[in-house]
Coordinates of C-alpha atoms and ligand atoms in Angstrom, one line a residue:
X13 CA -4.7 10.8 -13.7
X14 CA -8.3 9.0 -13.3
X15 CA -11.1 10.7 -13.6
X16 CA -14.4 9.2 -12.0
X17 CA -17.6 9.3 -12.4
X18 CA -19.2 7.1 -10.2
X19 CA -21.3 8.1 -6.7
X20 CA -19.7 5.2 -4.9
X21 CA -16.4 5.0 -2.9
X22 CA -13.5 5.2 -5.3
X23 CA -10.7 2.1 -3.8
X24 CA -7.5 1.1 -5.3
X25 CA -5.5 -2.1 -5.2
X26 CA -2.2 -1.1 -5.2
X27 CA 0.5 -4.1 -5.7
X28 CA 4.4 -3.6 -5.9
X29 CA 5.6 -5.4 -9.3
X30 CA 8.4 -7.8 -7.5
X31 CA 7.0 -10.7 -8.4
X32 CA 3.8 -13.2 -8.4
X33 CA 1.2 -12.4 -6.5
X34 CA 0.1 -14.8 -3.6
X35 CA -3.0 -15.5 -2.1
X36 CA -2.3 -13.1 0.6
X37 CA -2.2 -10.5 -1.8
X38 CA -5.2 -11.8 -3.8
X39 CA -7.0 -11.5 -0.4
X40 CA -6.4 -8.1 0.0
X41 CA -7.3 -7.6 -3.6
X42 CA -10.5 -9.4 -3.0
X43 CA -11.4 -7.8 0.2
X44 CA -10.9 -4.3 -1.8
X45 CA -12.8 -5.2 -4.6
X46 CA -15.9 -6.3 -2.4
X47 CA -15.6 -3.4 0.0
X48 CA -15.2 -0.9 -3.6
X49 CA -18.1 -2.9 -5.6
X50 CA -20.4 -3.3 -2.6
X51 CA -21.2 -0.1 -2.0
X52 CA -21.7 0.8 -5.6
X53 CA -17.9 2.1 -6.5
X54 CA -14.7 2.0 -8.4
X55 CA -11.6 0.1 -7.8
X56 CA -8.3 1.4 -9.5
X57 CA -5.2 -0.1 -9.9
X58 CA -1.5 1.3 -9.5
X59 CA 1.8 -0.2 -9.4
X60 CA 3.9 0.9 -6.9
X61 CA 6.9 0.3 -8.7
X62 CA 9.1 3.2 -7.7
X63 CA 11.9 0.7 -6.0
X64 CA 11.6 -1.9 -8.9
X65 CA 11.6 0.6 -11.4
X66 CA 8.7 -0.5 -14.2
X67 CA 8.4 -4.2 -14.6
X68 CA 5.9 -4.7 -17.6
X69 CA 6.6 -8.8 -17.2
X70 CA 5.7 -9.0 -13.5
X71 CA 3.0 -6.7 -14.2
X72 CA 1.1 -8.1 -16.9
X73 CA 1.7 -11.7 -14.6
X74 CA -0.5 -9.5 -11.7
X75 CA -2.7 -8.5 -14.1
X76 CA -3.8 -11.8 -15.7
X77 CA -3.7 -13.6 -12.3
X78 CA -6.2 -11.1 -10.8
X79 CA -8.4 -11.1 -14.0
X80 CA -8.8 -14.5 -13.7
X81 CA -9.7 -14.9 -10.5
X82 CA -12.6 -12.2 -11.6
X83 CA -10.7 -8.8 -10.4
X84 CA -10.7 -6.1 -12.9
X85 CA -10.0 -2.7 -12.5
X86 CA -11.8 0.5 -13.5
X87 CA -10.2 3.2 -14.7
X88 CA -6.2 3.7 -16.2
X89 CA -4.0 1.9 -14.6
X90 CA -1.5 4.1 -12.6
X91 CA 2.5 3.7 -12.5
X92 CA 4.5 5.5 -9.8
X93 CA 7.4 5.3 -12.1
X94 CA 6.5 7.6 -14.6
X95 CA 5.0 10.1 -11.9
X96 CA 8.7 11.6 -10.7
X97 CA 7.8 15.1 -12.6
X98 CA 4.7 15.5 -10.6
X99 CA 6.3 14.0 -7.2
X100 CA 9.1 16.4 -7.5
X101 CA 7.0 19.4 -8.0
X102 CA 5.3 18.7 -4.8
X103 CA 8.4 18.3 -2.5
X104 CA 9.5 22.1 -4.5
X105 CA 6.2 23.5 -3.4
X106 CA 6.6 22.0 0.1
X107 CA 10.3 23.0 0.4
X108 CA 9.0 26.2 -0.6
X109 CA 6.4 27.0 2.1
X110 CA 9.7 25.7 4.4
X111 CA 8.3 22.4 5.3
X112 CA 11.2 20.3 4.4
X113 CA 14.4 19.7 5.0
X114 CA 17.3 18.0 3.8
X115 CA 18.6 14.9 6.2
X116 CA 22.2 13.6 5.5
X117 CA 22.1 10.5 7.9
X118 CA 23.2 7.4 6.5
X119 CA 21.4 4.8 4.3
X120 CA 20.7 2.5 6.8
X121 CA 18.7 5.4 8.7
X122 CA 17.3 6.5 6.0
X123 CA 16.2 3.0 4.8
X124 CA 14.3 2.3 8.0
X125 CA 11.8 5.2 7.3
X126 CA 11.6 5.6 3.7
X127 CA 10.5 4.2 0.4
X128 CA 9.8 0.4 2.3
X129 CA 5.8 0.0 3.0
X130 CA 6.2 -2.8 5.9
X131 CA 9.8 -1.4 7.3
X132 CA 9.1 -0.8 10.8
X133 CA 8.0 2.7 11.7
X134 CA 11.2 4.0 13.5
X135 CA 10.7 7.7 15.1
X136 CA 13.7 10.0 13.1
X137 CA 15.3 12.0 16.1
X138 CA 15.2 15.3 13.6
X139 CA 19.4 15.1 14.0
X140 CA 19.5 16.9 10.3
X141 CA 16.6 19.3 10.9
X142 CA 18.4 22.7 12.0
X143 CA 22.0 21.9 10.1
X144 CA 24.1 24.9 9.9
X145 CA 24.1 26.3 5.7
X146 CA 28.0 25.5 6.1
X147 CA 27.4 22.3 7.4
X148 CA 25.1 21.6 4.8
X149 CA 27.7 23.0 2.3
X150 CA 30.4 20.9 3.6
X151 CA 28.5 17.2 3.2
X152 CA 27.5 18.0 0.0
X153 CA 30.6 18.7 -0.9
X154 CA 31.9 15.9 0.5
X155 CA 29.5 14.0 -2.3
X156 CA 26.3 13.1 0.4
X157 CA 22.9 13.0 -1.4
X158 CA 20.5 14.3 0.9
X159 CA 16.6 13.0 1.5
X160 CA 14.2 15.6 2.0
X161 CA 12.3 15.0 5.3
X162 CA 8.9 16.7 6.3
X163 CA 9.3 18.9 9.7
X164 CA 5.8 16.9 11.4
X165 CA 6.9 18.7 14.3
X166 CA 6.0 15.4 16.7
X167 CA 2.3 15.7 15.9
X168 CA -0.2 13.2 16.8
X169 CA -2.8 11.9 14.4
X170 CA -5.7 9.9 15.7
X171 CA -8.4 8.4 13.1
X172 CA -10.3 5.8 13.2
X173 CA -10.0 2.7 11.0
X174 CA -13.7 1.2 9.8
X175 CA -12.3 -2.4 10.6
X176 CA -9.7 -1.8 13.2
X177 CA -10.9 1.4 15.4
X178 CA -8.9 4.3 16.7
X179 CA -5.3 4.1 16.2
X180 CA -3.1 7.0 17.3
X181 CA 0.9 8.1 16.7
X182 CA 3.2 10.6 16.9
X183 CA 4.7 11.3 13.7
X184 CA 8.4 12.2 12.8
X185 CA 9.8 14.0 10.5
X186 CA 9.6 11.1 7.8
X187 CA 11.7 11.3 4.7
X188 CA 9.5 12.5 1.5
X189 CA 12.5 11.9 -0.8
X190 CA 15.1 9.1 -0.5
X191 CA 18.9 10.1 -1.1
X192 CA 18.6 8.8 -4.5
X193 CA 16.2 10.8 -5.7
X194 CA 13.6 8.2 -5.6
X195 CA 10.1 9.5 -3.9
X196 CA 9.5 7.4 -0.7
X197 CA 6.6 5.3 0.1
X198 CA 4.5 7.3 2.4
X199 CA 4.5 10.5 0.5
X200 CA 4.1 9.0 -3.1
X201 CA 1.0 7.0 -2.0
X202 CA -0.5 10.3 -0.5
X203 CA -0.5 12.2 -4.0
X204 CA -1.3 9.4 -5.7
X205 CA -4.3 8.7 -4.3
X206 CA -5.3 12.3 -3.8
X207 CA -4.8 12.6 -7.6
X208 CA -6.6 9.5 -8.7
X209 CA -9.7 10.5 -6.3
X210 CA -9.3 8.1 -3.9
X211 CA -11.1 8.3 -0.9
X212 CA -11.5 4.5 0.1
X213 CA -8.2 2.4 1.4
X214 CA -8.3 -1.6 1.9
X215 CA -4.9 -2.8 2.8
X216 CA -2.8 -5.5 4.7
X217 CA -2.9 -4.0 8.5
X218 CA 1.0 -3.9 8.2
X219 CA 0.4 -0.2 7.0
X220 CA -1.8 0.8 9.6
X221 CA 1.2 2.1 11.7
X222 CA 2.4 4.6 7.9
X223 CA -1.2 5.8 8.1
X224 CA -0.5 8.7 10.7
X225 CA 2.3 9.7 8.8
X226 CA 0.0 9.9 5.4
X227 CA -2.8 11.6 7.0
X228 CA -0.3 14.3 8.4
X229 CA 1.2 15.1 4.9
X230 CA -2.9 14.9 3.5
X231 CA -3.4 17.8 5.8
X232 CA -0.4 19.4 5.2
X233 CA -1.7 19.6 1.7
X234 CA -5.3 20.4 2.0
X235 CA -6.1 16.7 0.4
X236 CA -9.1 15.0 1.5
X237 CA -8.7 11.9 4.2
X238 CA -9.7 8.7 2.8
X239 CA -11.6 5.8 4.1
X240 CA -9.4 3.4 5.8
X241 CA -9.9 -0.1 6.3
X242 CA -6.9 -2.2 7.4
X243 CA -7.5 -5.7 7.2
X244 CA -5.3 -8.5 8.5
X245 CA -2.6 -10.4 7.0
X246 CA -2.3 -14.2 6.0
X247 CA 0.9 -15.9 7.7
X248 CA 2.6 -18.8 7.4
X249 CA 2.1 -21.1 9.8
X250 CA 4.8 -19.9 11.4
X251 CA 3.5 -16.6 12.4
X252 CA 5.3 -14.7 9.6
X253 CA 3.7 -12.6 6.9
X254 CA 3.1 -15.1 4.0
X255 CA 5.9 -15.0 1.4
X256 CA 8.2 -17.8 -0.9
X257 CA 9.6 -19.7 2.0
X258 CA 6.2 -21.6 2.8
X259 CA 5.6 -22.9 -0.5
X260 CA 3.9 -22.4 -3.5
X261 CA 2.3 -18.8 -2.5
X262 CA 2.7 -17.2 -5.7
X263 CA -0.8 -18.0 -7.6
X264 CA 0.0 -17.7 -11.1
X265 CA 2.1 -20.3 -11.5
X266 CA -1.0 -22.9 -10.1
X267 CA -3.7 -20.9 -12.0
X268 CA -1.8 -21.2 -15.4
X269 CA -1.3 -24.9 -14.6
X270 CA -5.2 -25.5 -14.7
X271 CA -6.0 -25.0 -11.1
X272 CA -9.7 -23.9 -11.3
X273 CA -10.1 -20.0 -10.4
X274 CA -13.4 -20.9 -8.7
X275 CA -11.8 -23.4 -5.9
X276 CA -9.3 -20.5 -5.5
X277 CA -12.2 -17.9 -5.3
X278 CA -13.5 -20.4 -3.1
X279 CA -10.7 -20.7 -0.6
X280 CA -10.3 -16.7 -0.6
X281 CA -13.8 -16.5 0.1
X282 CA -13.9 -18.7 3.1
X283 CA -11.3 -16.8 4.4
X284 CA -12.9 -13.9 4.5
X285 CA -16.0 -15.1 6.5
X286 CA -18.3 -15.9 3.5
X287 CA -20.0 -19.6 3.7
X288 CA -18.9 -21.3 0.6
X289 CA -21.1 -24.4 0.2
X290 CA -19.5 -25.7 -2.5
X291 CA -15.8 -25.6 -3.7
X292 CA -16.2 -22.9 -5.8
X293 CA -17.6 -20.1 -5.8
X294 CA -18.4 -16.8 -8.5
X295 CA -18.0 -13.7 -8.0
X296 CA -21.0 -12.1 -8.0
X297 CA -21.8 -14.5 -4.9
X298 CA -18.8 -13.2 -3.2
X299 CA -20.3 -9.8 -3.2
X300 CA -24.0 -11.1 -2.8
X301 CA -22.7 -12.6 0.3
X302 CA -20.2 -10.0 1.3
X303 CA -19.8 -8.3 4.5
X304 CA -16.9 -6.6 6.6
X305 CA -18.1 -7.4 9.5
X306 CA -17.9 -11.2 9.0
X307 CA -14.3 -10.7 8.1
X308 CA -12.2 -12.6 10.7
X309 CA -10.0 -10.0 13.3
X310 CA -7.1 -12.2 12.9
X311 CA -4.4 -12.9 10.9
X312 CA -5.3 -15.9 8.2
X313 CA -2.8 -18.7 9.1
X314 CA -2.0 -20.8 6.1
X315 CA 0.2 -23.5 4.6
X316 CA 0.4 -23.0 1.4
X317 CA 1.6 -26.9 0.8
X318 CA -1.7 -28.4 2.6
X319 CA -3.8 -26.9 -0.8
X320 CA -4.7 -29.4 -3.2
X321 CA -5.3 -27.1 -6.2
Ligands
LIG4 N1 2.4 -1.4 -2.3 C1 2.0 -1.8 -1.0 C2 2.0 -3.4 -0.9 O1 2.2 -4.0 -1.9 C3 0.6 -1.4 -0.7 C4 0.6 0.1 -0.3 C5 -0.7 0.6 0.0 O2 -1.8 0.0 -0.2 O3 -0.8 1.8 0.5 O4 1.8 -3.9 0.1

């Protein structure tokens, strides 16, 4: 756990250790940072590493990348994988106030609502949620792991996003624990951030439809409501969220092979409505020069081929 000291907002970049970052992902990171910094506060980091399990290589690549590109992080560094103890004791505690219950749908059911960030939000029909004991009895017998879902009880959440306004949806009875065992995404990130003090989140807009479903489970639990600011995405040119297939995304790779971190500061920056006179630009300009409101609506459209690092 983080403690904090600071007045300011307390932000978190939170990256999943699959692989290099790209400058999609630096975006965000950037756009968190200045958001967190400008307004005098903290940005932590965690790796959301529950589905990769803990991936020091990929990790310390994220790391370094970010660094130097001028992104550090205050605080300790947070790792869903080693936070199963505290994860667990939470789903006992909601079990216990009868909150939960087990689901034994299949996989591919379960898969569309649970430990995947950008899966699309599909509404669970509640088929598990008033099993008979005996029918319970019999599928576990019958060797089916259950996920624990959270009875939401079809309510609506409304909030309102400081980039993107209101956004309302009904919330299902989304699964808290996958079959497996592993916690899922919506309900880890909650604690998480209620436990490391956050109470400022920049992300890619993809997440802006999981938000209802994390504010529910925040109530649910007497935790405090962040900040949210979902910011959009950079796509291929193509239309489709940024990724291998367009090129050379992943930024490491160019930045260990001598491409300057300032041209790449400088791109980011431009693309997030900040005049960059020259190529490159520092940091500290960034966040002179920083302001949401100049951050463009849409989605960044990129090909990653056309930059000459
Ligand atoms: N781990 C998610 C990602 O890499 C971010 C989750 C979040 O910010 O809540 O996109």
């Amino acid at each position: 756990m983080t403690s904090t000291s600071s007045q300011g907002p307390v932000g978190r970049f939170a990256p999943s250790p699959s692989g290099s970052l790209h400058l999609g992902n630096l975006r965000t990171a950037l756009l968190a940072w200045c958001v967190a910094k400008g307004r005098g506060g903290q940005l932590l980091l965690r790796m959301e590493d529950l589905t990769t399990g803990a991936a020091p290589l990929a990790e310390a690549e994220q790391i370094a990348d970010l660094a130097l590109l001028g992104i550090e992080f205050d605080g300790q560094m947070l790792r869903q994988s080693e936070r199963s103890q505290r994860y667990d004791s939470v789903i006992a505690e909601l079990t216990r106030q009868g909150l939960t219950y087990e689901c034994y749908c299949t996989r591919k059911e379960i898969a569309e609502a649970s430990a995947a960030p950008h899966g699309r939000v599909n509404a669970y029909p509640g088929t598990c949620r008033d099993l008979s004991v005996s029918a319970r009895e019999q599928l576990h017998s019958a060797g089916r792991r259950p996920a624990i879902r959270i009875k939401a009880a079809s309510s609506v959440v409304t909030f309102v996003d400081e980039f993107a306004g209101e956004h309302s949806a009904v919330v299902d009875d989304f699964v808290l624990q996958r079959g497996d065992g592993l916690a899922a995404y919506n309900f880890a990130v909650v604690i998480d951030d209620a436990d490391s003090g956050v109470d400022q989140v920049v992300r890619g807009d993809d997440l802006i439809e999981s938000t209802s479903r994390q504010i529910l489970l925040q109530q649910m639990l007497g935790f405090p409501r962040p900040t949210y600011i979902h910011v959009p995405l950079v796509l291929g040119t193509d239309g489709q969220r940024l990724s291998k297939r367009h090129g050379s995304v992943g930024l490491g790779d160019q930045l260990r092979n001598g491409a300057d971190p300032g041209r790449v500061r400088g791109l980011l920056a431009a693309s997030i409505g900040i005049p960059v006179e020259e190529e490159t630009i520092e940091m500290h300009e960034i966040l002179r020069a920083f302001d949401l409101d100049m951050v463009p609506r849409e989605a960044w459209i990129l090909d990653p081929n056309s930059i000459k690092w």
